[in-house]
Amino acid sequence: DGGITQSPKYLFRKEGQNVTLSCEQNLNHDAMYWYRQDPGQGLRLIYYSQIVNDFQKGDIAEGYSVSREKKESFPLTVTSAQKNPTAFYLCASRSAPRQPQHFGDGTRLSIL
Amino acid sequence: GESVGLHLPTLSVQEGDNSIINCAYSNSASDYFIWYKQESGKGPQFIIDIRSNMDKRQGQRVTVLLNKTVKHLSLQIAATQPGDSAVYFCAENRGDTGMRALTFGSGTRLQVQP
C-alpha cells in the first residue's frame, strides 16, 4: 500500500542534543511538508519541499533543519537551538496544488 | 494574518443525529478546501474536498458546503456514529502560492454520545 511512514513514533531529546525525525513516502509525490502540532491546536508549517534538492522555510522554521536528497525522503532535524521542541510532528506529501495532502502518523517528541 | 478558523471548539451530538462543523476563512485567493479527521495519536485523515468553483460536494455520509460570499465552509456528517468522534480540521489552499502548504484551522472536537 502507498503511504507515508514516520519514525520513530516516540522520541526523547536531551538538552543540547540534535535529533532527526524520519519521513518516507512511496506515493511518488513531488512535494513534502513538515508540520508541528501542539496540544489542542492546529498544524503549523515548519518546512516544505516542492522538489528534490530544494526546500523553503515555513512559518516556524527557527531551530529546525531539513534535507531533500531523494524524492522519497524528507528528514527533519530538531536542533538544540529549538528551545521548546516538545510537540507532535507530522509529515505530509501531495502531488499537486489542488490535491489533498496525505499525512503520516506522526512522531511525538519529548524532552528528557 | 489571514487564516482559517472555526466557530466551535467542541461539538457534542447524540449517536444517529446529524453533525455540522463550521469553518470561516478570510483569504479570498483560496481556491481549494479540505476537511480532515484526526484521531488521538494519529495523523490527519482526508475526508472530503471541494474546489472554489463548486458550492456542494457529497461523499459517503459527508457533505461539504462552500459559501464564497461569506467565506464559510461546513462539514455535515449524517447519522453520526461513535467512530466519528475525533478532531476535525478544515484547510485551505491559496491559489496564488503554488505547492506551498495548506493553512489549517485550530480544529473542532466532535464527541458522539451513545
Coordinates of C-alpha atoms in Angstrom, one line a residue:
Chain A
D1 CA 0.0 0.0 0.0
G2 CA 1.2 3.5 -0.8
G3 CA 1.6 5.9 2.1
I4 CA 3.8 7.9 4.4
T5 CA 5.9 6.4 7.1
Q6 CA 7.2 8.4 10.0
S7 CA 9.7 7.1 12.5
P8 CA 10.2 6.8 15.4
K9 CA 6.7 7.1 16.9
Y10 CA 8.1 8.4 20.1
L11 CA 11.4 10.3 20.6
F12 CA 13.2 11.8 23.6
R13 CA 15.7 14.6 23.4
K14 CA 18.3 15.5 25.9
E15 CA 19.3 19.1 26.5
G16 CA 21.8 20.3 23.8
Q17 CA 21.1 17.4 21.6
N18 CA 20.1 17.3 17.9
V19 CA 17.5 14.7 16.9
T20 CA 16.3 13.6 13.4
L21 CA 12.8 12.6 12.6
S22 CA 12.4 10.3 9.5
C23 CA 9.7 10.7 6.8
E24 CA 9.5 8.3 3.9
Q25 CA 6.8 8.2 1.2
N26 CA 6.1 5.8 -1.7
L27 CA 3.4 7.9 -3.3
N28 CA 5.7 9.4 -5.9
H29 CA 4.7 12.9 -4.7
D30 CA 7.0 15.8 -5.5
A31 CA 6.0 18.0 -2.6
M32 CA 6.6 17.1 1.1
Y33 CA 5.9 19.0 4.3
W34 CA 6.7 19.1 8.0
Y35 CA 4.2 20.4 10.5
R36 CA 4.3 20.9 14.2
Q37 CA 1.1 20.3 16.3
D38 CA 0.8 21.5 19.9
P39 CA -1.9 20.2 22.2
G40 CA -5.4 21.4 21.3
Q41 CA -4.0 23.4 18.3
G42 CA -3.9 23.2 14.6
L43 CA -0.9 22.5 12.4
R44 CA 1.9 25.0 11.9
L45 CA 4.3 24.7 8.9
I46 CA 8.0 24.2 9.6
Y47 CA 9.5 23.5 6.2
Y48 CA 8.3 22.3 2.8
S49 CA 10.0 21.0 -0.3
Q50 CA 8.5 21.1 -3.8
I51 CA 11.2 19.1 -5.5
V52 CA 14.4 17.2 -4.8
N53 CA 17.3 19.3 -3.5
D54 CA 15.0 22.3 -2.9
F55 CA 13.2 23.4 0.3
Q56 CA 11.7 26.5 1.8
K57 CA 11.1 27.8 5.3
G58 CA 7.6 27.7 6.7
D59 CA 6.1 29.8 9.5
I60 CA 8.2 28.4 12.4
A61 CA 11.5 27.2 10.8
E62 CA 13.8 28.6 13.5
G63 CA 15.6 25.7 15.4
Y64 CA 14.8 23.2 12.6
S65 CA 16.6 22.0 9.5
V66 CA 15.7 19.6 6.6
S67 CA 17.2 18.0 3.6
R68 CA 15.7 16.6 0.4
E69 CA 18.3 14.4 -1.3
K70 CA 15.8 11.8 -2.5
K71 CA 12.2 12.2 -3.7
E72 CA 11.0 9.6 -1.2
S73 CA 12.7 11.1 1.9
F74 CA 12.4 14.4 3.8
P75 CA 14.1 14.1 7.2
L76 CA 13.6 16.8 9.8
T77 CA 16.3 17.7 12.4
V78 CA 15.3 19.4 15.6
T79 CA 18.4 21.3 16.7
S80 CA 19.5 22.4 20.2
A81 CA 18.5 25.9 19.1
Q82 CA 14.8 24.9 19.3
K83 CA 14.1 25.7 23.0
N84 CA 10.6 24.3 23.1
P85 CA 10.7 21.1 20.9
T86 CA 8.1 19.1 22.8
A87 CA 5.3 18.6 20.2
F88 CA 3.7 16.2 17.8
Y89 CA 5.4 16.3 14.4
L90 CA 3.6 15.5 11.2
C91 CA 5.0 14.8 7.8
A92 CA 2.8 15.1 4.6
S93 CA 3.1 14.9 0.9
R94 CA 1.0 15.8 -2.1
S95 CA 1.1 15.6 -5.9
A96 CA -0.5 18.9 -7.0
P97 CA -1.8 22.2 -5.5
R98 CA -5.5 21.2 -5.7
Q99 CA -5.0 17.7 -4.3
P100 CA -5.1 16.8 -0.6
Q101 CA -2.0 16.3 1.5
H102 CA -1.5 12.8 2.8
F103 CA -0.2 12.5 6.3
G104 CA 1.9 10.1 8.3
D105 CA 1.0 9.1 11.8
G106 CA 3.4 11.5 13.4
T107 CA 6.3 11.4 15.8
R108 CA 5.9 12.6 19.4
L109 CA 9.0 14.4 20.7
S110 CA 9.6 15.0 24.4
I111 CA 12.4 16.5 26.4
L112 CA 14.2 14.3 29.0
Chain B
G1 CA -2.6 37.5 9.2
E2 CA -5.3 35.7 7.1
S3 CA -6.2 32.4 8.5
V4 CA -8.7 29.6 8.6
G5 CA -10.7 29.5 11.8
L6 CA -13.6 27.5 13.4
H7 CA -16.6 28.7 15.3
L8 CA -17.0 25.9 17.8
P9 CA -14.1 24.2 19.7
T10 CA -16.3 21.2 20.8
L11 CA -19.4 19.7 19.4
S12 CA -21.4 17.0 21.3
V13 CA -24.1 15.1 19.4
Q14 CA -26.2 12.0 20.0
E15 CA -25.5 8.9 18.1
G16 CA -27.6 8.8 15.0
D17 CA -28.0 12.6 14.8
N18 CA -26.6 14.7 12.0
S19 CA -23.5 16.8 12.8
I20 CA -22.5 20.2 11.3
I21 CA -19.0 21.5 11.8
N22 CA -18.3 25.1 10.6
C23 CA -15.3 26.9 9.4
A24 CA -14.6 30.5 8.4
Y25 CA -11.8 31.5 6.1
S26 CA -10.6 35.0 5.3
N27 CA -8.4 34.5 2.2
S28 CA -10.3 35.4 -1.0
A29 CA -7.5 33.8 -3.1
S30 CA -8.2 30.4 -1.7
D31 CA -9.4 28.0 -4.4
Y32 CA -9.4 24.6 -2.7
F33 CA -10.6 23.4 0.6
I34 CA -10.3 20.1 2.5
W35 CA -11.7 18.6 5.6
Y36 CA -9.6 16.2 7.7
K37 CA -10.4 14.0 10.6
Q38 CA -7.7 13.4 13.3
E39 CA -8.0 10.7 15.9
S40 CA -5.9 10.7 19.0
G41 CA -2.2 10.0 18.4
K42 CA -2.6 9.7 14.6
G43 CA -2.1 11.9 11.6
P44 CA -5.0 13.8 9.9
Q45 CA -7.1 11.6 7.5
F46 CA -8.6 13.1 4.4
I47 CA -12.4 13.2 4.5
I48 CA -13.6 15.3 1.6
D49 CA -12.5 18.3 -0.5
I50 CA -14.1 20.9 -2.6
R51 CA -12.9 23.4 -5.2
S52 CA -13.9 27.0 -5.3
N53 CA -16.0 26.6 -8.5
M54 CA -18.4 24.3 -6.5
D55 CA -20.9 25.0 -3.8
K56 CA -21.5 21.5 -2.6
R57 CA -19.9 18.1 -2.7
Q58 CA -21.1 14.8 -1.3
G59 CA -19.3 11.8 -0.1
Q60 CA -20.3 8.7 1.9
R61 CA -22.3 10.2 4.8
V62 CA -20.5 13.5 4.5
T63 CA -21.3 16.7 2.6
V64 CA -19.2 19.8 2.3
L65 CA -20.8 23.2 1.6
L66 CA -18.9 26.2 0.4
N67 CA -20.3 29.7 0.6
K68 CA -17.8 32.0 -1.0
T69 CA -19.9 35.1 -0.5
V70 CA -19.4 34.9 3.3
K71 CA -16.2 32.8 3.2
H72 CA -17.8 29.9 5.1
L73 CA -17.2 26.2 4.8
S74 CA -19.1 23.5 6.6
L75 CA -18.9 19.7 7.0
Q76 CA -22.1 17.8 7.5
I77 CA -22.0 14.2 8.8
A78 CA -25.2 12.2 8.5
A79 CA -26.2 9.6 11.1
T80 CA -23.2 10.3 13.3
Q81 CA -21.6 7.2 14.8
P82 CA -19.2 6.7 17.8
G83 CA -16.4 6.1 15.3
D84 CA -16.8 9.7 14.1
S85 CA -15.6 11.0 17.4
A86 CA -12.4 12.9 16.6
V87 CA -11.0 16.4 15.9
Y88 CA -12.0 17.8 12.6
F89 CA -9.9 20.4 10.7
C90 CA -10.6 22.5 7.7
A91 CA -7.8 23.6 5.5
E92 CA -7.5 26.0 2.6
N93 CA -5.1 26.2 -0.3
R94 CA -4.3 29.6 -1.6
G95 CA -4.5 29.7 -5.3
D96 CA -1.5 32.1 -5.6
T97 CA 1.0 30.1 -3.6
G98 CA 1.6 27.0 -5.8
M99 CA 2.6 24.0 -3.8
R100 CA 3.1 25.8 -0.5
A101 CA 1.4 24.1 2.4
L102 CA -2.3 24.3 3.3
T103 CA -3.4 26.6 6.0
F104 CA -5.2 24.8 8.8
G105 CA -7.8 25.9 11.3
S106 CA -7.5 25.1 15.0
G107 CA -9.9 22.2 14.9
T108 CA -13.3 21.2 16.3
R109 CA -13.6 18.2 18.6
L110 CA -16.7 16.1 17.8
Q111 CA -18.0 13.9 20.7
V112 CA -20.6 11.4 19.9
Q113 CA -22.8 10.3 22.8
P114 CA -24.2 6.8 22.7

